C-alpha cells in the first residue's frame, strides 16, 4: 500500500505576526486580543513565547512594555540562541494601521483547531498501529470533541460511566507500592532543600527498575519498569556519587547498574509549560515508554505562578496529565516546602497554591526536624486512608548509602503524632497518650513531656481542658477553642 504524502498542518503566520505587532504598537488593544486567543493557538514558537510573555507582563505591569517583554522572554529561555530581542523588534514591521484584530484572531483560532484535529488523528493512527484499544477509543473521543460545530452544535459523545458496572468484578487496583502508590498516579513529594527528597526519589527509581525494595521495605508490585528521571537541579558529579553509593548498598556492580532500565536526563532545560519543550519531552516518552517518570524538581520545569490555583491546575493539565493519560506513566514530581509549620497541617507546607494538593493523587511530605530526623508523611491518598508517618533513615555504609524506612514511633515526637493521627477528631487525654507512647518505646516521662511541648510550640498539636485533664489533638482535627 502506498503511504500518502505527509501534509503540513495549517498555520497562519502572517496573522500571528499582525496580531502581535498591533499589540506592540498599541498596547491598549491587548484586552481585545486576550479575550479571543490563548498561547497554544500560536503555531510559531517565537510567537507563542511572545504572546505568553505579553500576558505575564500585563499581569505584572498593567500594560505591554517591550523592555519588560524582552526581559520576561529571556527569563523564560525563549531567547535561546535561535531567537533574541531583534526578532521581537522585527515583528513591528508587520504592523498594519487599522488592522481588523477579530478577523486575524479568527484565522489563528481556526488554524489552531485544525492542527488539534490533525494531531489527534495522528495519535489515532499510531494507536491503531499499536493495536492499543484504549488509546484508540480515547483518540476517537478527542476527535469528536475537536469536531465541535461553529453554530454551537457538536458531534460529541462524552465518556460516560455506567453506574451498574460498579457491581462488576474489575479486578484489583493496579498497585505500585502497597498502601501508597497506584500505577498511573500523579505523586507530589514535598521536601525542604537538603531534606533528601532526591536521594529518596533515586531509591524509588532503582526499586521500580528491579533493583530490590523501596526504602528497604516496600516491594514493587508487578514487573520491573522503565524509569525516566528528569533532573534539572543536581550537578552530574553529585548524581553519579549518589547512584554509586545507592547501588553499592544494594549489592549492585557497575555492570548491574548499567543494565537497569533507567534513563537519567539532566540539564536539558525541559519546560512542561512550553509547547515546543513539552513536545520534545513527549517524543522521548513515546520512544522510551517508561512506567515511571520523575521530575526533579518542579520549579526548574516551568515559569508559571505557583501561587495561582488556575496556573497550577493548567500546569499539571498540560505538562503532567498527558504522561498519565496517553502513556500510563506514574509521575513523581519533587517540590519544595515553605518555611514554617503550615499551621500544624503538614500538607500546608507545600510551597505555592493549595491546589497542588488537589491536582495530585498522592501527596508525600519529607519533613526534617531540628535533630535531623527525617519523617515521611502521607498527606493525601485518593484511593484509601493515608498511612501513618514513616521514619526515613540514610545509613552511611562508607562507600554505600542505604535508604531505609522504619516505624515513625522510633522517635517520641513521631510516636505522638502517629497516635493523635489515629485518634483524629476524638483526640487523646494526656495520660492516655503518655501510656500509649510508653508502651511502644523506652522513652522516659520527661522525654515524652519535652516532645509534646515541642510539638505544641510548633503548632502541630493543640490542647484543650477537660475538667482537670488536658486533651490533645493533631492541629487539623482540633476544635476551634483548642490552643
mmCIF file of N, CA and C in Angstrom, residues 276-393:
data_model
loop_
_atom_site.group_PDB
_atom_site.id
_atom_site.type_symbol
_atom_site.label_atom_id
_atom_site.label_comp_id
_atom_site.label_asym_id
_atom_site.label_seq_id
_atom_site.Cartn_x
_atom_site.Cartn_y
_atom_site.Cartn_z
ATOM 1 N N UNK A 276 6.873 23.757 22.703
ATOM 2 C CA UNK A 276 7.988 23.129 21.996
ATOM 3 C C UNK A 276 8.757 22.183 22.903
ATOM 4 N N UNK A 277 9.058 22.626 24.124
ATOM 5 C CA UNK A 277 9.796 21.786 25.060
ATOM 6 C C UNK A 277 8.958 20.578 25.482
ATOM 7 N N UNK A 278 7.669 20.791 25.640
ATOM 8 C CA UNK A 278 6.783 19.681 26.023
ATOM 9 C C UNK A 278 6.728 18.637 24.914
ATOM 10 N N UNK A 279 6.734 19.068 23.674
ATOM 11 C CA UNK A 279 6.751 18.115 22.557
ATOM 12 C C UNK A 279 8.032 17.296 22.561
ATOM 13 N N UNK A 280 9.158 17.940 22.871
ATOM 14 C CA UNK A 280 10.427 17.201 22.958
ATOM 15 C C UNK A 280 10.351 16.122 24.016
ATOM 16 N N UNK A 281 9.793 16.482 25.170
ATOM 17 C CA UNK A 281 9.685 15.522 26.261
ATOM 18 C C UNK A 281 8.767 14.365 25.884
ATOM 19 N N UNK A 282 7.612 14.682 25.288
ATOM 20 C CA UNK A 282 6.666 13.628 24.928
ATOM 21 C C UNK A 282 7.231 12.707 23.852
ATOM 22 N N UNK A 283 8.078 13.232 22.983
ATOM 23 C CA UNK A 283 8.694 12.367 21.966
ATOM 24 C C UNK A 283 9.642 11.360 22.614
ATOM 25 N N UNK A 284 10.339 11.786 23.676
ATOM 26 C CA UNK A 284 11.219 10.859 24.401
ATOM 27 C C UNK A 284 10.387 9.795 25.111
ATOM 28 N N UNK A 285 9.310 10.235 25.759
ATOM 29 C CA UNK A 285 8.426 9.277 26.447
ATOM 30 C C UNK A 285 7.815 8.308 25.450
ATOM 31 N N UNK A 286 7.437 8.803 24.276
ATOM 32 C CA UNK A 286 6.818 7.956 23.261
ATOM 33 C C UNK A 286 7.779 6.877 22.774
ATOM 34 N N UNK A 287 9.052 7.211 22.663
ATOM 35 C CA UNK A 287 10.028 6.225 22.170
ATOM 36 C C UNK A 287 10.530 5.296 23.273
ATOM 37 N N UNK A 288 10.663 5.814 24.502
ATOM 38 C CA UNK A 288 11.233 5.022 25.605
ATOM 39 C C UNK A 288 10.168 4.220 26.350
ATOM 40 N N UNK A 289 8.955 4.744 26.402
ATOM 41 C CA UNK A 289 7.823 4.099 27.067
ATOM 42 C C UNK A 289 8.123 3.741 28.523
ATOM 43 N N UNK A 290 8.464 4.724 29.348
ATOM 44 C CA UNK A 290 8.738 4.428 30.760
ATOM 45 C C UNK A 290 7.448 4.176 31.529
ATOM 46 N N UNK A 291 7.557 3.406 32.613
ATOM 47 C CA UNK A 291 6.423 3.237 33.515
ATOM 48 C C UNK A 291 6.427 4.288 34.596
ATOM 49 N N UNK A 292 7.614 4.834 34.894
ATOM 50 C CA UNK A 292 7.775 5.850 35.940
ATOM 51 C C UNK A 292 8.549 7.030 35.379
ATOM 52 N N UNK A 293 8.013 8.237 35.599
ATOM 53 C CA UNK A 293 8.716 9.477 35.225
ATOM 54 C C UNK A 293 8.892 10.304 36.493
ATOM 55 N N UNK A 294 10.119 10.763 36.743
ATOM 56 C CA UNK A 294 10.419 11.581 37.920
ATOM 57 C C UNK A 294 10.901 12.947 37.459
ATOM 58 N N UNK A 295 10.311 14.008 38.007
ATOM 59 C CA UNK A 295 10.727 15.384 37.709
ATOM 60 C C UNK A 295 11.385 15.969 38.949
ATOM 61 N N UNK A 296 12.634 16.339 38.843
ATOM 62 C CA UNK A 296 13.427 16.818 39.977
ATOM 63 C C UNK A 296 14.092 18.147 39.593
ATOM 64 N N UNK A 297 13.625 19.256 40.187
ATOM 65 C CA UNK A 297 12.385 19.403 40.910
ATOM 66 C C UNK A 297 11.496 20.362 40.141
ATOM 67 N N UNK A 298 10.216 20.482 40.545
ATOM 68 C CA UNK A 298 9.205 21.138 39.734
ATOM 69 C C UNK A 298 9.568 22.558 39.339
ATOM 70 N N UNK A 299 10.144 23.333 40.250
ATOM 71 C CA UNK A 299 10.422 24.742 39.977
ATOM 72 C C UNK A 299 11.317 24.922 38.756
ATOM 73 N N UNK A 300 12.117 23.913 38.424
ATOM 74 C CA UNK A 300 13.027 24.009 37.273
ATOM 75 C C UNK A 300 12.341 23.691 35.951
ATOM 76 N N UNK A 301 11.076 23.246 35.998
ATOM 77 C CA UNK A 301 10.410 22.789 34.783
ATOM 78 C C UNK A 301 9.313 23.738 34.304
ATOM 79 N N UNK A 302 9.196 24.919 34.896
ATOM 80 C CA UNK A 302 8.141 25.827 34.465
ATOM 81 C C UNK A 302 8.467 27.246 34.919
ATOM 82 N N UNK A 303 7.676 28.186 34.391
ATOM 83 C CA UNK A 303 7.802 29.588 34.806
ATOM 84 C C UNK A 303 6.440 30.140 35.214
ATOM 85 N N UNK A 304 5.512 29.264 35.566
ATOM 86 C CA UNK A 304 4.179 29.687 35.972
ATOM 87 C C UNK A 304 4.203 30.233 37.406
ATOM 88 N N UNK A 305 3.112 30.884 37.779
ATOM 89 C CA UNK A 305 2.956 31.407 39.130
ATOM 90 C C UNK A 305 2.443 30.281 40.035
ATOM 91 N N UNK A 306 3.287 29.787 40.926
ATOM 92 C CA UNK A 306 2.917 28.659 41.775
ATOM 93 C C UNK A 306 1.875 29.042 42.821
ATOM 94 N N UNK A 307 1.642 30.328 43.025
ATOM 95 C CA UNK A 307 0.636 30.765 43.994
ATOM 96 C C UNK A 307 -0.747 30.922 43.369
ATOM 97 N N UNK A 308 -0.842 30.713 42.076
ATOM 98 C CA UNK A 308 -2.116 30.830 41.370
ATOM 99 C C UNK A 308 -2.726 29.438 41.188
ATOM 100 N N UNK A 309 -3.901 29.216 41.773
ATOM 101 C CA UNK A 309 -4.556 27.913 41.622
ATOM 102 C C UNK A 309 -4.832 27.618 40.148
ATOM 103 N N UNK A 310 -5.203 28.640 39.396
ATOM 104 C CA UNK A 310 -5.501 28.453 37.973
ATOM 105 C C UNK A 310 -4.269 28.000 37.215
ATOM 106 N N UNK A 311 -3.127 28.643 37.473
ATOM 107 C CA UNK A 311 -1.922 28.301 36.734
ATOM 108 C C UNK A 311 -1.361 26.942 37.158
ATOM 109 N N UNK A 312 -1.500 26.601 38.435
ATOM 110 C CA UNK A 312 -1.063 25.283 38.895
ATOM 111 C C UNK A 312 -1.888 24.192 38.224
ATOM 112 N N UNK A 313 -3.215 24.380 38.191
ATOM 113 C CA UNK A 313 -4.087 23.401 37.555
ATOM 114 C C UNK A 313 -3.761 23.263 36.073
ATOM 115 N N UNK A 314 -3.508 24.393 35.416
ATOM 116 C CA UNK A 314 -3.186 24.368 33.993
ATOM 117 C C UNK A 314 -1.831 23.711 33.755
ATOM 118 N N UNK A 315 -0.873 23.975 34.640
ATOM 119 C CA UNK A 315 0.460 23.378 34.512
ATOM 120 C C UNK A 315 0.379 21.853 34.546
ATOM 121 N N UNK A 316 -0.371 21.312 35.491
ATOM 122 C CA UNK A 316 -0.488 19.852 35.584
ATOM 123 C C UNK A 316 -1.325 19.292 34.441
ATOM 124 N N UNK A 317 -2.373 20.027 34.043
ATOM 125 C CA UNK A 317 -3.219 19.550 32.950
ATOM 126 C C UNK A 317 -2.435 19.458 31.644
ATOM 127 N N UNK A 318 -1.545 20.420 31.396
ATOM 128 C CA UNK A 318 -0.797 20.453 30.146
ATOM 129 C C UNK A 318 0.497 19.656 30.207
ATOM 130 N N UNK A 319 1.167 19.672 31.379
ATOM 131 C CA UNK A 319 2.509 19.106 31.436
ATOM 132 C C UNK A 319 2.627 17.742 32.076
ATOM 133 N N UNK A 320 1.688 17.383 32.965
ATOM 134 C CA UNK A 320 1.787 16.112 33.690
ATOM 135 C C UNK A 320 0.728 15.123 33.238
ATOM 136 N N UNK A 321 -0.510 15.591 33.105
ATOM 137 C CA UNK A 321 -1.609 14.686 32.773
ATOM 138 C C UNK A 321 -1.402 13.908 31.475
ATOM 139 N N UNK A 322 -0.826 14.503 30.396
ATOM 140 C CA UNK A 322 -0.610 13.708 29.182
ATOM 141 C C UNK A 322 0.291 12.489 29.406
ATOM 142 N N UNK A 323 1.253 12.606 30.327
ATOM 143 C CA UNK A 323 2.129 11.464 30.612
ATOM 144 C C UNK A 323 1.324 10.320 31.233
ATOM 145 N N UNK A 324 0.344 10.672 32.039
ATOM 146 C CA UNK A 324 -0.510 9.664 32.684
ATOM 147 C C UNK A 324 -1.564 9.165 31.707
ATOM 148 N N UNK A 325 -2.256 10.098 31.058
ATOM 149 C CA UNK A 325 -3.414 9.768 30.223
ATOM 150 C C UNK A 325 -3.015 9.041 28.941
ATOM 151 N N UNK A 326 -1.975 9.537 28.270
ATOM 152 C CA UNK A 326 -1.604 8.978 26.974
ATOM 153 C C UNK A 326 -0.642 7.804 27.073
ATOM 154 N N UNK A 327 0.182 7.789 28.126
ATOM 155 C CA UNK A 327 1.231 6.768 28.186
ATOM 156 C C UNK A 327 1.148 5.895 29.433
ATOM 157 N N UNK A 328 0.201 6.161 30.323
ATOM 158 C CA UNK A 328 0.026 5.315 31.503
ATOM 159 C C UNK A 328 1.156 5.401 32.511
ATOM 160 N N UNK A 329 1.935 6.491 32.478
ATOM 161 C CA UNK A 329 3.079 6.632 33.392
ATOM 162 C C UNK A 329 2.615 6.961 34.808
ATOM 163 N N UNK A 330 3.358 6.494 35.782
ATOM 164 C CA UNK A 330 3.291 7.049 37.121
ATOM 165 C C UNK A 330 4.253 8.230 37.140
ATOM 166 N N UNK A 331 3.791 9.395 37.559
ATOM 167 C CA UNK A 331 4.621 10.605 37.523
ATOM 168 C C UNK A 331 4.871 11.078 38.953
ATOM 169 N N UNK A 332 6.139 11.146 39.322
ATOM 170 C CA UNK A 332 6.541 11.632 40.645
ATOM 171 C C UNK A 332 7.200 12.994 40.464
ATOM 172 N N UNK A 333 6.636 14.003 41.104
ATOM 173 C CA UNK A 333 7.136 15.377 40.983
ATOM 174 C C UNK A 333 7.705 15.810 42.327
ATOM 175 N N UNK A 334 8.969 16.185 42.345
ATOM 176 C CA UNK A 334 9.586 16.690 43.572
ATOM 177 C C UNK A 334 9.352 18.193 43.662
ATOM 178 N N UNK A 335 9.075 18.666 44.873
ATOM 179 C CA UNK A 335 8.707 20.072 45.050
ATOM 180 C C UNK A 335 9.239 20.560 46.394
ATOM 181 N N UNK A 336 9.366 21.857 46.533
ATOM 182 C CA UNK A 336 9.911 22.444 47.755
ATOM 183 C C UNK A 336 8.804 22.780 48.747
ATOM 184 N N UNK A 337 9.211 23.002 49.996
ATOM 185 C CA UNK A 337 8.282 23.370 51.055
ATOM 186 C C UNK A 337 8.468 24.825 51.454
ATOM 187 N N UNK A 338 7.409 25.396 52.015
ATOM 188 C CA UNK A 338 7.513 26.712 52.636
ATOM 189 C C UNK A 338 8.217 26.591 53.984
ATOM 190 N N UNK A 339 8.738 27.693 54.452
ATOM 191 C CA UNK A 339 9.244 27.739 55.816
ATOM 192 C C UNK A 339 8.050 27.762 56.775
ATOM 193 N N UNK A 340 8.279 27.418 58.018
ATOM 194 C CA UNK A 340 7.202 27.428 58.994
ATOM 195 C C UNK A 340 6.572 26.066 59.146
ATOM 196 N N UNK A 341 5.481 26.020 59.928
ATOM 197 C CA UNK A 341 4.878 24.738 60.278
ATOM 198 C C UNK A 341 3.575 24.475 59.545
ATOM 199 N N UNK A 342 3.165 25.384 58.656
ATOM 200 C CA UNK A 342 1.932 25.166 57.919
ATOM 201 C C UNK A 342 0.692 25.222 58.774
ATOM 202 N N UNK A 343 0.768 25.899 59.920
ATOM 203 C CA UNK A 343 -0.381 25.975 60.812
ATOM 204 C C UNK A 343 -0.741 24.642 61.421
ATOM 205 N N UNK A 344 0.259 23.765 61.537
ATOM 206 C CA UNK A 344 0.013 22.461 62.124
ATOM 207 C C UNK A 344 -0.418 21.408 61.119
ATOM 208 N N UNK A 345 -0.717 21.804 59.881
ATOM 209 C CA UNK A 345 -1.122 20.861 58.840
ATOM 210 C C UNK A 345 0.047 20.667 57.893
ATOM 211 N N UNK A 346 0.596 19.466 57.872
ATOM 212 C CA UNK A 346 1.830 19.229 57.111
ATOM 213 C C UNK A 346 1.635 19.499 55.627
ATOM 214 N N UNK A 347 0.425 19.259 55.089
ATOM 215 C CA UNK A 347 0.201 19.488 53.658
ATOM 216 C C UNK A 347 0.247 20.969 53.308
ATOM 217 N N UNK A 348 -0.013 21.843 54.293
ATOM 218 C CA UNK A 348 0.039 23.281 54.028
ATOM 219 C C UNK A 348 1.461 23.797 53.865
ATOM 220 N N UNK A 349 2.442 22.960 54.158
ATOM 221 C CA UNK A 349 3.831 23.386 54.000
ATOM 222 C C UNK A 349 4.300 23.321 52.548
ATOM 223 N N UNK A 350 3.535 22.642 51.699
ATOM 224 C CA UNK A 350 3.900 22.578 50.285
ATOM 225 C C UNK A 350 3.876 23.983 49.701
ATOM 226 N N UNK A 351 4.955 24.368 49.050
ATOM 227 C CA UNK A 351 5.075 25.731 48.554
ATOM 228 C C UNK A 351 4.061 26.015 47.453
ATOM 229 N N UNK A 352 3.451 27.195 47.516
ATOM 230 C CA UNK A 352 2.555 27.636 46.456
ATOM 231 C C UNK A 352 1.095 27.418 46.804
ATOM 232 N N UNK A 353 0.279 27.391 45.771
ATOM 233 C CA UNK A 353 -1.166 27.301 45.923
ATOM 234 C C UNK A 353 -1.587 25.990 46.593
ATOM 235 N N UNK A 354 -2.682 26.073 47.336
ATOM 236 C CA UNK A 354 -3.246 24.869 47.932
ATOM 237 C C UNK A 354 -3.750 23.896 46.886
ATOM 238 N N UNK A 355 -3.867 24.341 45.621
ATOM 239 C CA UNK A 355 -4.340 23.464 44.557
ATOM 240 C C UNK A 355 -3.326 22.378 44.212
ATOM 241 N N UNK A 356 -2.080 22.518 44.674
ATOM 242 C CA UNK A 356 -1.113 21.436 44.466
ATOM 243 C C UNK A 356 -1.647 20.133 45.059
ATOM 244 N N UNK A 357 -2.293 20.246 46.218
ATOM 245 C CA UNK A 357 -2.849 19.043 46.837
ATOM 246 C C UNK A 357 -4.026 18.518 46.035
ATOM 247 N N UNK A 358 -4.756 19.416 45.383
ATOM 248 C CA UNK A 358 -5.933 19.000 44.641
ATOM 249 C C UNK A 358 -5.630 18.305 43.328
ATOM 250 N N UNK A 359 -4.516 18.651 42.684
ATOM 251 C CA UNK A 359 -4.255 18.124 41.332
ATOM 252 C C UNK A 359 -3.499 16.805 41.342
ATOM 253 N N UNK A 360 -3.094 16.307 42.510
ATOM 254 C CA UNK A 360 -2.337 15.053 42.553
ATOM 255 C C UNK A 360 -3.161 13.962 43.230
ATOM 256 N N UNK A 361 -2.739 12.721 43.006
ATOM 257 C CA UNK A 361 -3.394 11.573 43.631
ATOM 258 C C UNK A 361 -2.773 11.233 44.980
ATOM 259 N N UNK A 362 -1.476 11.485 45.095
ATOM 260 C CA UNK A 362 -0.758 11.199 46.336
ATOM 261 C C UNK A 362 0.100 12.405 46.697
ATOM 262 N N UNK A 363 0.086 12.758 47.969
ATOM 263 C CA UNK A 363 0.962 13.822 48.460
ATOM 264 C C UNK A 363 1.805 13.254 49.596
ATOM 265 N N UNK A 364 3.107 13.242 49.401
ATOM 266 C CA UNK A 364 4.058 12.799 50.416
ATOM 267 C C UNK A 364 4.919 13.982 50.810
ATOM 268 N N UNK A 365 5.145 14.158 52.095
ATOM 269 C CA UNK A 365 5.958 15.275 52.577
ATOM 270 C C UNK A 365 7.092 14.719 53.418
ATOM 271 N N UNK A 366 8.330 15.029 53.017
ATOM 272 C CA UNK A 366 9.514 14.596 53.739
ATOM 273 C C UNK A 366 9.955 15.729 54.657
ATOM 274 N N UNK A 367 9.745 15.522 55.944
ATOM 275 C CA UNK A 367 9.995 16.567 56.942
ATOM 276 C C UNK A 367 11.281 16.243 57.705
ATOM 277 N N UNK A 368 12.051 17.268 58.034
ATOM 278 C CA UNK A 368 13.281 17.094 58.805
ATOM 279 C C UNK A 368 13.214 17.996 60.028
ATOM 280 N N UNK A 369 13.381 17.409 61.220
ATOM 281 C CA UNK A 369 13.290 18.221 62.429
ATOM 282 C C UNK A 369 14.657 18.776 62.824
ATOM 283 N N UNK A 370 14.694 19.480 63.945
ATOM 284 C CA UNK A 370 15.937 20.137 64.382
ATOM 285 C C UNK A 370 17.049 19.141 64.683
ATOM 286 N N UNK A 371 16.677 17.893 64.981
ATOM 287 C CA UNK A 371 17.670 16.857 65.275
ATOM 288 C C UNK A 371 18.041 16.061 64.034
ATOM 289 N N UNK A 372 17.605 16.548 62.847
ATOM 290 C CA UNK A 372 17.893 15.912 61.560
ATOM 291 C C UNK A 372 17.198 14.566 61.396
ATOM 292 N N UNK A 373 16.136 14.353 62.172
ATOM 293 C CA UNK A 373 15.321 13.155 61.972
ATOM 294 C C UNK A 373 14.387 13.389 60.787
ATOM 295 N N UNK A 374 14.356 12.443 59.853
ATOM 296 C CA UNK A 374 13.506 12.561 58.665
ATOM 297 C C UNK A 374 12.225 11.755 58.859
ATOM 298 N N UNK A 375 11.097 12.369 58.508
ATOM 299 C CA UNK A 375 9.813 11.693 58.612
ATOM 300 C C UNK A 375 9.066 11.876 57.297
ATOM 301 N N UNK A 376 8.565 10.769 56.748
ATOM 302 C CA UNK A 376 7.786 10.819 55.512
ATOM 303 C C UNK A 376 6.304 10.762 55.879
ATOM 304 N N UNK A 377 5.595 11.855 55.607
ATOM 305 C CA UNK A 377 4.171 11.951 55.933
ATOM 306 C C UNK A 377 3.343 11.652 54.681
ATOM 307 N N UNK A 378 2.335 10.819 54.841
ATOM 308 C CA UNK A 378 1.399 10.512 53.754
ATOM 309 C C UNK A 378 0.222 11.466 53.903
ATOM 310 N N UNK A 379 0.298 12.621 53.248
ATOM 311 C CA UNK A 379 -0.650 13.705 53.499
ATOM 312 C C UNK A 379 -1.921 13.618 52.669
ATOM 313 N N UNK A 380 -1.895 12.846 51.563
ATOM 314 C CA UNK A 380 -3.105 12.656 50.762
ATOM 315 C C UNK A 380 -3.017 11.354 50.006
ATOM 316 N N UNK A 381 -4.148 10.638 49.947
ATOM 317 C CA UNK A 381 -4.256 9.440 49.120
ATOM 318 C C UNK A 381 -5.650 9.428 48.526
ATOM 319 N N UNK A 382 -5.741 9.386 47.221
ATOM 320 C CA UNK A 382 -7.041 9.420 46.560
ATOM 321 C C UNK A 382 -7.792 8.088 46.693
ATOM 322 N N UNK A 383 -7.057 7.010 46.976
ATOM 323 C CA UNK A 383 -7.660 5.680 46.901
ATOM 324 C C UNK A 383 -8.085 5.110 48.252
ATOM 325 N N UNK A 384 -7.449 5.526 49.313
ATOM 326 C CA UNK A 384 -7.694 4.900 50.613
ATOM 327 C C UNK A 384 -7.178 5.834 51.706
ATOM 328 N N UNK A 385 -7.427 5.500 52.990
ATOM 329 C CA UNK A 385 -6.922 6.371 54.064
ATOM 330 C C UNK A 385 -5.400 6.506 54.027
ATOM 331 N N UNK A 386 -4.908 7.678 54.432
ATOM 332 C CA UNK A 386 -3.468 7.911 54.467
ATOM 333 C C UNK A 386 -2.811 6.990 55.500
ATOM 334 N N UNK A 387 -1.565 6.634 55.222
ATOM 335 C CA UNK A 387 -0.814 5.775 56.126
ATOM 336 C C UNK A 387 -0.128 6.606 57.211
ATOM 337 N N UNK A 388 0.210 5.939 58.307
ATOM 338 C CA UNK A 388 0.909 6.619 59.391
ATOM 339 C C UNK A 388 2.297 7.056 58.925
ATOM 340 N N UNK A 389 2.853 8.111 59.533
ATOM 341 C CA UNK A 389 4.177 8.593 59.131
ATOM 342 C C UNK A 389 5.247 7.512 59.283
ATOM 343 N N UNK A 390 6.270 7.629 58.443
ATOM 344 C CA UNK A 390 7.406 6.714 58.484
ATOM 345 C C UNK A 390 8.677 7.491 58.794
ATOM 346 N N UNK A 391 9.544 6.927 59.603
ATOM 347 C CA UNK A 391 10.868 7.486 59.771
ATOM 348 C C UNK A 391 11.744 7.059 58.598
ATOM 349 N N UNK A 392 12.495 7.980 58.036
ATOM 350 C CA UNK A 392 13.393 7.687 56.908
ATOM 351 C C UNK A 392 14.828 7.845 57.399
ATOM 352 N N UNK A 393 15.624 6.811 57.208
ATOM 353 C CA UNK A 393 16.999 6.805 57.701
ATOM 354 C C UNK A 393 17.954 6.639 56.527
#
